[in-house]
Coordinates of C-alpha atoms in Angstrom, one line a residue:
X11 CA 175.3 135.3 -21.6
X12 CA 171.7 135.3 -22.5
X13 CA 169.7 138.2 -23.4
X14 CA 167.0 139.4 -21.2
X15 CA 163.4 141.3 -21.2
X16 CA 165.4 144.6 -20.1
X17 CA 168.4 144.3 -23.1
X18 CA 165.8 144.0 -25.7
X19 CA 163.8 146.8 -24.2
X20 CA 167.2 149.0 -25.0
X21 CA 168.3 147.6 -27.8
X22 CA 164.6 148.6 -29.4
X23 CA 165.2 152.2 -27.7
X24 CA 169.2 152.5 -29.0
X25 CA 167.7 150.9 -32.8
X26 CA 164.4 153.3 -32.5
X27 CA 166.9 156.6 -31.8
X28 CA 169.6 155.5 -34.1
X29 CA 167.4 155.0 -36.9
X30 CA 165.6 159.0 -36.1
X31 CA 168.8 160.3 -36.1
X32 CA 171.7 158.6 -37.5
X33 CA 174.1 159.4 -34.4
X34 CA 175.5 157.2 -32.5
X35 CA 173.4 156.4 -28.8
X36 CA 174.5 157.4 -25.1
X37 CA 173.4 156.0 -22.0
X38 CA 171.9 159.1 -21.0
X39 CA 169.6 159.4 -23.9
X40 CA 168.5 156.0 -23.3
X41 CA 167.9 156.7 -19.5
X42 CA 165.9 159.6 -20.4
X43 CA 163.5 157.0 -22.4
X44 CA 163.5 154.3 -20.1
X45 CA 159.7 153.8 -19.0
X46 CA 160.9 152.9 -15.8
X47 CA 163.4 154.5 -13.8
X48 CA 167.0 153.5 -14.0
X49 CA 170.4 155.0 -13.9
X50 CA 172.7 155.8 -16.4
X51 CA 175.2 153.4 -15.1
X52 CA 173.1 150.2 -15.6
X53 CA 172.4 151.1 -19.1
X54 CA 176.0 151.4 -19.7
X55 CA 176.7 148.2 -18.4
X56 CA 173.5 146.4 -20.6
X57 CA 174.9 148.3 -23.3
X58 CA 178.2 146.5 -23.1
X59 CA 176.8 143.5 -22.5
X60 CA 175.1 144.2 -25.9
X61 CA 177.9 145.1 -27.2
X62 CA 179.5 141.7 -26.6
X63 CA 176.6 140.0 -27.5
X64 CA 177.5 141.2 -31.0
X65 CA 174.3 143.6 -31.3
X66 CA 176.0 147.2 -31.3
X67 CA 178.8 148.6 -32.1
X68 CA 181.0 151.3 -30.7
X69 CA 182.5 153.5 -33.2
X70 CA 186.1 154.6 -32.2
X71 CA 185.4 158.4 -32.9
X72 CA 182.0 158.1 -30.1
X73 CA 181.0 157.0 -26.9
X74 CA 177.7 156.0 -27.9
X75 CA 176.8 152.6 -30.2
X76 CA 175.3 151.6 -32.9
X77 CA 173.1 148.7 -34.1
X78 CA 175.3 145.7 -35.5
X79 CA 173.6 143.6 -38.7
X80 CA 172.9 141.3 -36.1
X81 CA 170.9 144.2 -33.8
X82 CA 169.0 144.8 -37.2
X83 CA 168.1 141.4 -37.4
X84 CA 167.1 140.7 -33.9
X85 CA 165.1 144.0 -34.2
X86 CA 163.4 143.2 -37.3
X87 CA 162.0 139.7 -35.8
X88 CA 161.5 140.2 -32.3
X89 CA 161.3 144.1 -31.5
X90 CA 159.3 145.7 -34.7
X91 CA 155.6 147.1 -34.5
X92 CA 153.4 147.7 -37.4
X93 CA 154.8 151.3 -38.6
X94 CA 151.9 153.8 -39.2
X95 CA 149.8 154.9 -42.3
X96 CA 147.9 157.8 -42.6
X97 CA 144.7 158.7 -44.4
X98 CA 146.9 161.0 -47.0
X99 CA 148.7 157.7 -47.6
X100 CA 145.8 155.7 -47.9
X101 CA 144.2 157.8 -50.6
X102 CA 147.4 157.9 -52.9
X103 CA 147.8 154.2 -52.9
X104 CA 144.0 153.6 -53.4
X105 CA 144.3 156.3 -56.2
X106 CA 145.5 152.8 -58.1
X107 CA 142.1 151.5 -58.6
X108 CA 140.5 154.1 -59.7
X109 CA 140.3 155.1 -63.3
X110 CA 140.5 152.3 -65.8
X111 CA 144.3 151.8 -65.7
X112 CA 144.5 148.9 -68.3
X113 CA 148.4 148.6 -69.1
X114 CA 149.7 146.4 -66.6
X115 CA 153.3 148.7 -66.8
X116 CA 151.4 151.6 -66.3
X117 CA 150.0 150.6 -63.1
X118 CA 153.3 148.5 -62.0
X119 CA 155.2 151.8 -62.7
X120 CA 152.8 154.0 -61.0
X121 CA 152.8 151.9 -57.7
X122 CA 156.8 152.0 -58.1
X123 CA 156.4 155.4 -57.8
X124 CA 154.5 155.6 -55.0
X125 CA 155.9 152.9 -53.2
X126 CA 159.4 155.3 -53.6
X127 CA 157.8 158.4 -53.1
X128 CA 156.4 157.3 -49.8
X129 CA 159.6 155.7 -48.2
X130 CA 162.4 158.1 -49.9
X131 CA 163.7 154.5 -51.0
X132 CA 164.5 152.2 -54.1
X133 CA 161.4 150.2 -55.1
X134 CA 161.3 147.7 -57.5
X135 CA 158.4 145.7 -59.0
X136 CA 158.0 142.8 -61.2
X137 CA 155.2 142.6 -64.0
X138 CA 152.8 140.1 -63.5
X139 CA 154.0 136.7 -64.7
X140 CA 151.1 136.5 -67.8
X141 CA 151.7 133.1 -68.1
X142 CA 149.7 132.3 -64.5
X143 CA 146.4 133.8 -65.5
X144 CA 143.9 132.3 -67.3
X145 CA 143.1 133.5 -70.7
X146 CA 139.6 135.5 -71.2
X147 CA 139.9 136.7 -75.0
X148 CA 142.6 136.4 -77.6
X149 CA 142.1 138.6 -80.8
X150 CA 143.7 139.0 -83.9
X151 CA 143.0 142.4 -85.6
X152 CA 144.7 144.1 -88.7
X153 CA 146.2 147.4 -88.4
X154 CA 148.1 148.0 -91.9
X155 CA 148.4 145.9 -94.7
X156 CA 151.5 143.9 -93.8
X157 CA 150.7 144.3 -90.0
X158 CA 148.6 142.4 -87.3
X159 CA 148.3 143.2 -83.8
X160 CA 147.7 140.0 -81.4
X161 CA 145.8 140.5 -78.4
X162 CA 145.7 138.0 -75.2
X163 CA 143.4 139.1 -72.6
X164 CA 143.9 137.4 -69.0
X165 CA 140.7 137.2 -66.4
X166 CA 142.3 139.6 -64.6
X167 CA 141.7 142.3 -67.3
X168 CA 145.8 142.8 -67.7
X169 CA 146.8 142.1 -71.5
X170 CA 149.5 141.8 -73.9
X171 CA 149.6 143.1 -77.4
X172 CA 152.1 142.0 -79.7
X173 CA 152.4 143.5 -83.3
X174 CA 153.6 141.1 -85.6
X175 CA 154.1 140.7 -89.5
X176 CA 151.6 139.3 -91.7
X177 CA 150.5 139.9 -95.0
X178 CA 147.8 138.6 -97.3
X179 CA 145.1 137.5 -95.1
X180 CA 141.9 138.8 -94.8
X181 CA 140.5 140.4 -91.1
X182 CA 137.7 138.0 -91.8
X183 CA 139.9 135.1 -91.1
X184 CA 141.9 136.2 -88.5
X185 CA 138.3 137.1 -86.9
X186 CA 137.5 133.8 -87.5
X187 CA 141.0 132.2 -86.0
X188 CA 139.6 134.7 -82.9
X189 CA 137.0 133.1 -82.2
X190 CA 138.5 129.3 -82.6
X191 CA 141.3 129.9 -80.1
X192 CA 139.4 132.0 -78.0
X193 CA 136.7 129.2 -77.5
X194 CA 139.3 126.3 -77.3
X195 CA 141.2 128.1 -74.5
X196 CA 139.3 130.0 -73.0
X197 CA 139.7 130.2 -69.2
X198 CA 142.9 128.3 -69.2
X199 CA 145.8 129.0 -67.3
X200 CA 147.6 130.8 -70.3
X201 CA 151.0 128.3 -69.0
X202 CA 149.2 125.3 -69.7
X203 CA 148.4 126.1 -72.9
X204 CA 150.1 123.3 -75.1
X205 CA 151.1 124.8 -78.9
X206 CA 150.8 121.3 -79.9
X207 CA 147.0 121.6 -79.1
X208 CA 146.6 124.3 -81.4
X209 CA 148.2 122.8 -83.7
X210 CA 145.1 120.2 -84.2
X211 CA 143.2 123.3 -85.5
X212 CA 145.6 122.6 -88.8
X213 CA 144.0 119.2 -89.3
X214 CA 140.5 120.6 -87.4
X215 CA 140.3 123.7 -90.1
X216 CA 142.6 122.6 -93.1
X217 CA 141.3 126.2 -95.1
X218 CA 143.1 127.7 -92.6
X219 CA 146.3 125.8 -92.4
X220 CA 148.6 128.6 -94.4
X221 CA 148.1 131.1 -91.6
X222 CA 148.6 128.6 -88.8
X223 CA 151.8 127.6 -89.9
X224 CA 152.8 131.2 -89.9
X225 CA 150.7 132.2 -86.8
X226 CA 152.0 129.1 -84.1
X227 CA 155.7 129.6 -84.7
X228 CA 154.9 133.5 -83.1
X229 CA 152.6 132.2 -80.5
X230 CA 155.0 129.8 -79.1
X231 CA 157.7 132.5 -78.9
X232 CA 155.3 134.9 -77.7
X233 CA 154.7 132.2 -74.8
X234 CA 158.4 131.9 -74.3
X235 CA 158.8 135.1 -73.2
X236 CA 156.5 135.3 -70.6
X237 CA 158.7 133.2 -68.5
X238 CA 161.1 136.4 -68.8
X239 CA 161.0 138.4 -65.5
X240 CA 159.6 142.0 -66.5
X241 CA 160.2 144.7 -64.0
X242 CA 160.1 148.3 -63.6
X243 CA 162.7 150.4 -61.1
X244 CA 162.4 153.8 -59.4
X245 CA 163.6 156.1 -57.0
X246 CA 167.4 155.4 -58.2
X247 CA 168.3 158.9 -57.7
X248 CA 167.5 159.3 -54.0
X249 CA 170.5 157.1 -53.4
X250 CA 172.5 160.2 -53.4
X251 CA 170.4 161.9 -50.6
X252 CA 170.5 159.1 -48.7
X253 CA 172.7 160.3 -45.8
X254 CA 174.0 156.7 -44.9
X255 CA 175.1 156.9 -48.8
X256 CA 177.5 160.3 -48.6
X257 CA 180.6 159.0 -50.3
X258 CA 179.9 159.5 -53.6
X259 CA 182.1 156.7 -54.5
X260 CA 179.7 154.1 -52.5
X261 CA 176.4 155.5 -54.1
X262 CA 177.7 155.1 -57.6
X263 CA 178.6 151.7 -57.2
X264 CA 175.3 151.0 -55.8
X265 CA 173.5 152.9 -58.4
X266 CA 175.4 151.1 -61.2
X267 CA 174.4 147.8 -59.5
X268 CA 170.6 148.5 -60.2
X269 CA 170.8 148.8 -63.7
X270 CA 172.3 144.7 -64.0
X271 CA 169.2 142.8 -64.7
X272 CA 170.7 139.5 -62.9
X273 CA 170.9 141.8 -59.5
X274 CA 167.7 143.1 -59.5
X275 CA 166.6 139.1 -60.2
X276 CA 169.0 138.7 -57.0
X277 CA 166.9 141.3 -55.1
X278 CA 163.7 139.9 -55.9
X279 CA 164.2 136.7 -55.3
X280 CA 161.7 134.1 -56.5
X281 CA 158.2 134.8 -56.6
X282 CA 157.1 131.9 -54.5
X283 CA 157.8 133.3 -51.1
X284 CA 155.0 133.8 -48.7
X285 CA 154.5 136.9 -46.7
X286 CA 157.4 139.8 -46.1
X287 CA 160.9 139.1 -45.9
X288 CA 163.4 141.3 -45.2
X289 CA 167.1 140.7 -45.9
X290 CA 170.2 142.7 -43.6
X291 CA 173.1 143.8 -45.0
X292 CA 175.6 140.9 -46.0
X293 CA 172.2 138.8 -46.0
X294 CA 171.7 140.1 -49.6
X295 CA 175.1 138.3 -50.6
X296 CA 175.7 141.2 -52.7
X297 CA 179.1 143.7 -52.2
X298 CA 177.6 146.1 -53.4
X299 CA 174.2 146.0 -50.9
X300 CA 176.7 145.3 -47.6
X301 CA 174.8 148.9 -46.3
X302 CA 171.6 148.1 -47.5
X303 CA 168.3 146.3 -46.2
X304 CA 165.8 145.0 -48.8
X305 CA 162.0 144.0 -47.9
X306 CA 160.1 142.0 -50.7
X307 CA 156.7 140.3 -50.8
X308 CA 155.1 138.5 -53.6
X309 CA 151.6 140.1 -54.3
X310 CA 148.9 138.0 -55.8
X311 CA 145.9 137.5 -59.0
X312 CA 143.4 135.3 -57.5
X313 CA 145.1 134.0 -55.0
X314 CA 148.3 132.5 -57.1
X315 CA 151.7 134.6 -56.5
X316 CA 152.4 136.2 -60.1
X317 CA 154.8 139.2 -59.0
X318 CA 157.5 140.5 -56.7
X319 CA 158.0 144.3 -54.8
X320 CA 160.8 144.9 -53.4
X321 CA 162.1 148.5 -51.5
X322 CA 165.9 148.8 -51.0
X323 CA 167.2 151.2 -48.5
X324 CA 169.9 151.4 -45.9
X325 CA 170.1 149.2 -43.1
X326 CA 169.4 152.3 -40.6
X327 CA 165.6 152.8 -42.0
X328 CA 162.3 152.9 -40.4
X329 CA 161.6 148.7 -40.8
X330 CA 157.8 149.1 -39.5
X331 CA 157.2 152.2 -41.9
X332 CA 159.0 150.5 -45.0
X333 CA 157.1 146.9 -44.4
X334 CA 153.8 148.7 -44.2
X335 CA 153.9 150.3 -47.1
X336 CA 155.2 147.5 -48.6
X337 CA 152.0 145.6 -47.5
X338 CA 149.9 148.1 -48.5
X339 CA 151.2 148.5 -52.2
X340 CA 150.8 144.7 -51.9
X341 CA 147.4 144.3 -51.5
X342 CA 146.5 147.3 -53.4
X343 CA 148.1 145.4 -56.8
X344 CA 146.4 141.9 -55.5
X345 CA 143.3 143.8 -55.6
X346 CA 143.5 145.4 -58.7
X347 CA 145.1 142.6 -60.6
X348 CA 142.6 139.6 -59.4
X349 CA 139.5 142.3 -60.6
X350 CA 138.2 143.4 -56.7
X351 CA 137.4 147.2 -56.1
X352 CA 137.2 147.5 -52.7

């Protein structure tokens, strides 16, 4: 049995009601939506054909169905229209480039915010891998005596600053160690920046050899952990008022799965994926997530993928809404990240 123009015109009208009200859907309320005229009885009869195609369900307690995973899916790639955004919308997410927002978490955890606060869902958002921008300053400046605070600037305007111990050395020299890094790799891509390399300031600069043995062990490391995903999580408690969440017992467990840094990597997948994806249910491959949906999309700095957003929800949400917004948030980060105020 194939399915035709007409099933997939009440599949999209069962999936549409199902998803507004979280009851199960008659014939009759489908009939009453039907743009063109036709009975009750022939609904019934697509609807079990539906049914057998493996796209809805009939729960024992109703007469009316449900969408299967596989209804979801078919929905999601065939049936879905752009959800809308409104101007109020708009405005909050463009609220992210305004202001000199400098701390890359601070703007990653405000667009988490948003991102939840605008779908009543779980968003998650990885930092920007600093390792794929180039670097536009790198400073060394002393704060205390036995302290020094190192500074990498990426073209993008996002930085890192790492305090690190150091005594006995002058702010002239680590100015001057500045200026010698800065100028040897400068507009690099910060991951192909070889230690090795800045090693040959040791035999370059002998005076300053003392401090570069001590200085290059930290910058390596410091390197190191860049390739560590970074990410920032919100919108965890509105898995309790999530209605397809009552049973305490399932929103606990779910809850409790979001704080496992190797799920969340799960969730996110890699960072190399074009466009939107969005994962049903069992498509996650996680026991926990067999009720949920999850929509992620790389965003971008100048052009070159450097983070992941993801929005979990249950499998009965509004798709079009949910991948908008993710879109939006999306482009808003690419924006501010690769330096364009729009």
């Amino acid at each position: 049995m194939q399915i035709n123009d007409r099933k997939l015109r009440i599949l999209k009208l069962i999936i549409d009601d199902f998803i507004d009200t979280a009851q199960p859907v008659g014939s009759r309320t489908i009939a009453k939506k039907f743009p063109v005229g036709i009975s009750s009885a022939t609904i019934r009869n697509e609807m079990a054909d539906l049914e057998e195609l493996g796209y809805l369900l009939q729960p024992h307690t109703s007469a009316g169905r449900i969408p299967s995973e596989e209804g979801y899916r078919l929905y999601v790639d065939r049936l879905l229209t752009d959800g809308p955004i409104d101007k109020d919308q708009i405005d909050l997410i463009k609220g992210l480039l305004h202001g000199n927002l400098i701390e890359v978490e601070d703007v990653v955890r405000q667009a988490a915010q948003l991102l939840s606060q605008l779908t009543g869902m779980v968003s998650v958002i990885s930092l920007p891998q600093f390792k794929k921008s180039r670097l536009s300053n790198f400073r060394l400046v002393k704060i205390i005596h036995s302290k020094v605070l190192m500074i990498l600037v990426a073209d993008s305007g996002v930085f890192k600053s790492i305090p690190i111990d150091f005594v006995d050395v002058e702010q002239s020299v680590l100015d001057t160690l500045s200026d010698l890094i800065r100028q040897r790799f400068h507009q690099r891509h910060i991951e192909e920046i070889e230690i090795r390399k800045m090693g040959a300031l040791m035999v370059e600069f002998p005076e300053y050899r003392r401090v570069l043995e001590y200085l290059l062990p930290i910058i390596r490391e410091t390197f190191r952990e860049f390739d560590r995903m970074e990410y920032v999580i919100e919108g965890k408690d509105k898995i309790y008022a999530m209605q397809d969440f009552d049973e305490r017992q399932k929103a606990k467990a779910l809850s409790e799965a979001l704080e496992q840094h190797k799920i969340i990597e799960q969730l996110i997948g890699t960072i190399e994926l074009e466009g939107i994806t969005v994962k049903i249910g069992s498509e996650i491959g996680l026991e926990s997530f067999a009720s949920c949906s999850v929509i992620t999309t790389p965003y971008r700095v100048n052009n070159e993928a450097v983070g992941k957003i993801a929005l979990l929800g249950p499998t009965r949400m509004d798709y079009g809404h949910a991948m908008t917004m993710v879109n939006y948030i999306k482009e808003t980060l690419s924006e501010l990240f690769s330096g364009i105020h729009l």
